[in-house]
Amino acid sequence: MYKDVLRSIEGIEVFPVIGIIIFFTFFTAWLIYAFSMKKEQVNALSSLPLELDSDAHKNELTNESNV
Amino acid sequence: MITKEQISQTVQRNSESNLERFFYDNVAVRNFAVATIFWGVAGMLVGLIAAIQMVLPEANMETAWLTFGRIRPLHTNAIIFAFVGNGMFAGIYYALPRLVKARMFSDVLTKIHFWGWQLIILSALITLPMGISSAKEYAELEWPIDIAIAAIWVVFGVNMIMTLIKRRERHLYVAIWFFIATFVTVAVLHIVNNLELPISFTKSYPIFAGVQDALVQWWYGHNAVAFFLTTPYLGLMYYFVPKAANRPVYSYRLSIIHFWSLIFIYIWAGPHHLLYTALPDWAQSLGTVFSVMLIAPSWGGMLNGLLTLRGAWDTVRTSPVLKFFVVAITAYGMATFEGPMMSFKSVNAISHYTDWTIAHVHVGGLGWNGFFTFGMLYWLIPRLYKRELFSTKLANTHFWIGTLGILFYTIPLYWAGWTQSLMWKEFTEAGFLKYPNFLETVVQILPMYKLRVLGGTLYLTGALMMAYNIFMTIKKGSLQAEEEASAPALTGDGGRIQRWHEWIERRPIQMTIWSIVAISIGGLVEFLPTYLVKSNVPTIASVQPYTPLELQGRDIYLREGCYVCHSQMVRPFRSETERYGEYSKSGEFIYDRPFQWGSKRTGPDLHRIGVNNPNAAWHYRHMMDPTLVSPGSIMPPYPWLLENDLDKTTTASKIEAMQKLGVPYAEGYAAKANDDLEEQAASIVAELKGDDIEASKDKEIIALIAYLKRLGTDVGKSDNVPSK
């Protein structure tokens, strides 16, 4: 039943073309985003793994380290 | 309009009670870490036994359980799901809570996840050697285990996503995106590729057949590499490499591009496993194009990992952890450059079905996954146990012996692959195959197989050193089961969102949904047309369903894992049509559930075996002991096929299942299928008798011979085959 519905789709062969257009649009958008990020934000994000686990938030209350 | 809630949140944000104390669960991390070591050693040991059997077929002790066709799936499943799986979970259960400053959502789910996963592995360890297998590479486990895998995987996913929801860090670090994509994609792949119709508790038929089954299988198989062996480990790379080097990742911008382009492109590349096969050309080309594009994100990720160590190279000299990471990331770079190269049709014409593929996957497996896991464990265990590593010297020794192991494994196999491929394709000046006997091309590369055994032994020795080193560290240290930490609760909306990506960086659920969208597009575009458009699989009028005896024989072929050494796909090259006969057409496979095209020819292709070698007595002797008819063969003997009685009680249910799946057996045929089976068996027994072989018609060997005699005979053989 559902197979017949899909079989009747006219021009199903343009699907790959649509896919590639979507992909490139996305890809370009990420590029633009990534390279227009502010430096502070980039630094904040990339330092996330390096924060000691007992570190409190920046610009929030800090707590004595227990490491 | 300011709500009451917002006011109270603002008040809370300004109060000092905002700091929350909580504890990280280190027990789960330790459990997964120990499991990855245990199963890693076990999986490598099984691999070593398999490697030994390639030069010494007697190493299967003449038991069905230990035969190559059964333990090779055991090796691949153990390494992928048990070794890398547990390694991934150990890493995620450590990194994720610390990245979001929250304990894992539920201790109960964590326990269910851990023990459930180990039970699944145990069930694989029992069922695969028994021959309970759905005969699809890396998805061999039968349907009840498939369901268990899906359930436990969802437990893991729920545990992870709920942790993200109750997090105390607003932004999701890039590693977490990789974890989310891993969870989502593996779930989708696993479920779709294992859609099967159960016949009994230990047997099922896939709902897809032939070309469609092949496409789904390699969409799964390739993306198992992508989303089980790659994305989770890239997430771990983005966490543990900065941790170990004590410096932030080289480029966070690059990591964003890396993530989205990788998950978007990877999903499309599956058809590169099916180049020159009967898969429609457009799908093959699509696979090639996307595979080549994959170089960009893969190398972006590799460079990002390696450049994180800029300025820290002097510490690499002394730190075993960083040494392992460097080789792991380098191996990742090599494998991800090589993969796209192998996806070019001209290169694939050489590499496919040879040991080149095996070498390639072991650069990834031994180098990237293995070494990254080792490095991570050497870093992790001392921190969990609040103690120095028992012996840094031993860890450094492990590094060098492991590296040697990788070299001794891969280099001989590259050599073997190229040698064999060149021999397969070589013609004499008169225009005949130079090596018409396949066995010549096998004997030629046996020295390389011996070197591979050495490489595997070295690598396993290193892993055992690590097991001892870690064991001693654990013994001398004490586990810090609950690690105390504190962080302010997340309150309010976290301020105005500056940019659109920030919106998604803060929302794990949306992130999950968009990841599904990203990976679904590729999957659907490739799969739907092939599945739905009839013109993709031209029908061949003369292709008929298997007879009951042939169907039973085919299931024995599946059970014994014949597909791990024999392909059933003659590619349209003159060298192949000369050797095997007419090239394979997509319409020939419409009743094949599952498809059995294979991906490695340790022995010759069997798609035209029924045309080339219909002699029942030859097959009978060959299965009894291959060296009787092919002296020097490295195929193990299958004496039990001559002794075991065929289980005819399953015939009716198999025919009924096939009817349900659309195979055009006559109405009510299941009831009399066994009569036809007996009749065909009697005719084979009579044929054997003509060659002085006394055989009972009730034995499994008779069914297998029936299947082999049938293979490839539906399409009339023409003398003048165009080679595309």
Tab-separated table of C-alpha atoms in Angstrom, chain A residues 2-9 11-67, chain B residues 13 15-19 21-22 24 94 98-99 101 168-173 238-239 242-243 246-249 252-254 256-257 260-261 264-265 268 282 286 289-290 293 386 483-488 490 499-502 504-505 514 521 525 528-529 531-534:
chain	number	residue	atom	x	y	z
A	2	TYR	CA	2.478	2.677	1.177
A	3	LYS	CA	4.926	1.361	-1.410
A	4	ASP	CA	2.492	2.157	-4.178
A	5	VAL	CA	2.002	5.634	-2.789
A	6	LEU	CA	5.734	6.249	-2.913
A	7	ARG	CA	6.179	4.566	-6.277
A	8	SER	CA	3.782	7.039	-7.764
A	9	ILE	CA	5.998	9.958	-6.760
A	11	GLY	CA	10.492	12.377	-10.514
A	12	ILE	CA	11.816	10.565	-7.445
A	13	GLU	CA	15.219	10.745	-9.135
A	14	VAL	CA	15.572	14.415	-8.182
A	15	PHE	CA	15.780	13.368	-4.536
A	16	PRO	CA	19.575	13.098	-4.637
A	17	VAL	CA	19.796	16.572	-6.165
A	18	ILE	CA	17.573	17.979	-3.439
A	19	GLY	CA	19.707	16.184	-0.888
A	20	ILE	CA	22.907	17.680	-2.177
A	21	ILE	CA	21.409	21.170	-2.270
A	22	ILE	CA	20.263	20.816	1.335
A	23	PHE	CA	23.679	19.557	2.298
A	24	PHE	CA	25.588	22.408	0.703
A	25	THR	CA	23.222	24.973	2.136
A	26	PHE	CA	23.757	23.557	5.603
A	27	PHE	CA	27.474	23.253	5.124
A	28	THR	CA	27.807	26.843	3.984
A	29	ALA	CA	25.692	28.017	6.893
A	30	TRP	CA	27.954	26.224	9.394
A	31	LEU	CA	31.023	27.681	7.744
A	32	ILE	CA	29.651	31.181	7.985
A	33	TYR	CA	28.620	30.588	11.571
A	34	ALA	CA	31.888	29.084	12.689
A	35	PHE	CA	34.043	31.797	11.256
A	36	SER	CA	31.922	34.611	12.526
A	37	MET	CA	31.975	33.379	16.113
A	38	LYS	CA	33.370	35.784	18.645
A	39	LYS	CA	36.802	34.911	19.958
A	40	GLU	CA	35.721	35.051	23.608
A	41	GLN	CA	32.982	32.563	22.931
A	42	VAL	CA	35.332	30.227	21.106
A	43	ASN	CA	37.761	30.354	24.000
A	44	ALA	CA	35.033	29.767	26.571
A	45	LEU	CA	33.739	26.736	24.710
A	46	SER	CA	37.110	25.188	24.040
A	47	SER	CA	38.135	25.523	27.666
A	48	LEU	CA	35.127	23.503	28.863
A	49	PRO	CA	36.966	20.173	29.212
A	50	LEU	CA	39.845	21.834	30.989
A	51	GLU	CA	37.817	23.283	33.827
A	52	LEU	CA	38.509	21.399	37.001
A	53	ASP	CA	35.454	19.447	37.943
A	54	SER	CA	35.012	21.327	41.171
A	55	ASP	CA	35.388	24.691	39.494
A	56	ALA	CA	32.347	26.806	39.733
A	57	HIS	CA	31.040	28.809	36.852
A	58	LYS	CA	32.887	31.764	35.627
A	59	ASN	CA	31.185	34.980	36.671
A	60	GLU	CA	29.213	33.004	39.214
A	61	LEU	CA	30.065	32.058	42.749
A	62	THR	CA	33.308	30.218	43.146
A	63	ASN	CA	33.921	27.412	45.530
A	64	GLU	CA	37.152	26.223	47.107
A	65	SER	CA	38.692	23.501	45.068
A	66	ASN	CA	38.579	20.001	46.422
A	67	VAL	CA	41.104	18.393	44.107
B	13	ARG	CA	20.340	33.503	40.801
B	15	SER	CA	21.232	34.094	46.253
B	16	GLU	CA	24.252	32.274	47.568
B	17	SER	CA	22.435	28.997	47.924
B	18	ASN	CA	22.837	28.679	44.193
B	19	LEU	CA	25.877	26.456	44.429
B	21	ARG	CA	26.970	19.886	45.556
B	22	PHE	CA	26.832	16.631	43.681
B	24	TYR	CA	30.243	11.929	39.869
B	94	TYR	CA	33.451	9.889	32.459
B	98	ARG	CA	32.045	16.469	33.780
B	99	LEU	CA	31.273	18.445	30.657
B	101	LYS	CA	28.559	19.364	35.587
B	168	ARG	CA	24.499	22.720	35.023
B	169	GLU	CA	26.540	23.904	32.066
B	170	ARG	CA	24.487	25.793	29.541
B	171	HIS	CA	26.541	25.127	26.443
B	172	LEU	CA	27.067	21.684	25.024
B	173	TYR	CA	30.709	21.084	24.236
B	238	TYR	CA	37.820	16.215	21.711
B	239	TYR	CA	37.660	15.585	25.459
B	242	PRO	CA	42.866	18.383	25.530
B	243	LYS	CA	42.720	16.808	29.008
B	246	ASN	CA	46.314	20.164	29.250
B	247	ARG	CA	45.516	22.653	26.536
B	248	PRO	CA	42.316	23.465	24.679
B	249	VAL	CA	41.446	21.937	21.331
B	252	TYR	CA	36.767	25.014	18.100
B	253	ARG	CA	35.480	26.532	14.870
B	254	LEU	CA	36.929	23.626	12.969
B	256	ILE	CA	31.855	22.623	14.442
B	257	ILE	CA	32.480	22.194	10.731
B	260	TRP	CA	28.145	18.684	10.910
B	261	SER	CA	29.891	17.832	7.694
B	264	PHE	CA	26.017	14.635	6.966
B	265	ILE	CA	28.442	13.096	4.494
B	268	TRP	CA	25.896	8.550	2.074
B	282	TRP	CA	23.657	5.948	-9.796
B	286	LEU	CA	26.732	8.632	-5.163
B	289	VAL	CA	31.312	11.127	-4.615
B	290	PHE	CA	30.468	11.333	-0.936
B	293	MET	CA	34.125	14.449	0.062
B	386	LYS	CA	43.927	8.341	42.912
B	483	GLU	CA	33.781	12.139	43.249
B	484	GLU	CA	32.531	15.303	44.833
B	485	ALA	CA	31.951	18.417	42.755
B	486	SER	CA	29.903	21.563	42.872
B	487	ALA	CA	28.452	23.952	40.382
B	488	PRO	CA	25.718	26.560	40.347
B	490	LEU	CA	21.283	26.564	35.686
B	499	ARG	CA	23.465	33.797	17.575
B	500	TRP	CA	21.373	31.066	16.032
B	501	HIS	CA	23.814	28.263	16.703
B	502	GLU	CA	23.872	29.104	20.350
B	504	ILE	CA	20.971	24.689	19.333
B	505	GLU	CA	24.077	24.426	21.483
B	514	TRP	CA	18.415	17.785	13.929
B	521	ILE	CA	18.422	12.618	4.425
B	525	VAL	CA	17.714	9.453	-0.682
B	528	LEU	CA	13.986	4.855	-1.140
B	529	PRO	CA	14.488	4.911	-4.899
B	531	TYR	CA	13.517	0.066	-2.729
B	532	LEU	CA	10.580	1.612	-4.472
B	533	VAL	CA	11.427	2.089	-8.093
B	534	LYS	CA	11.072	-1.201	-9.885
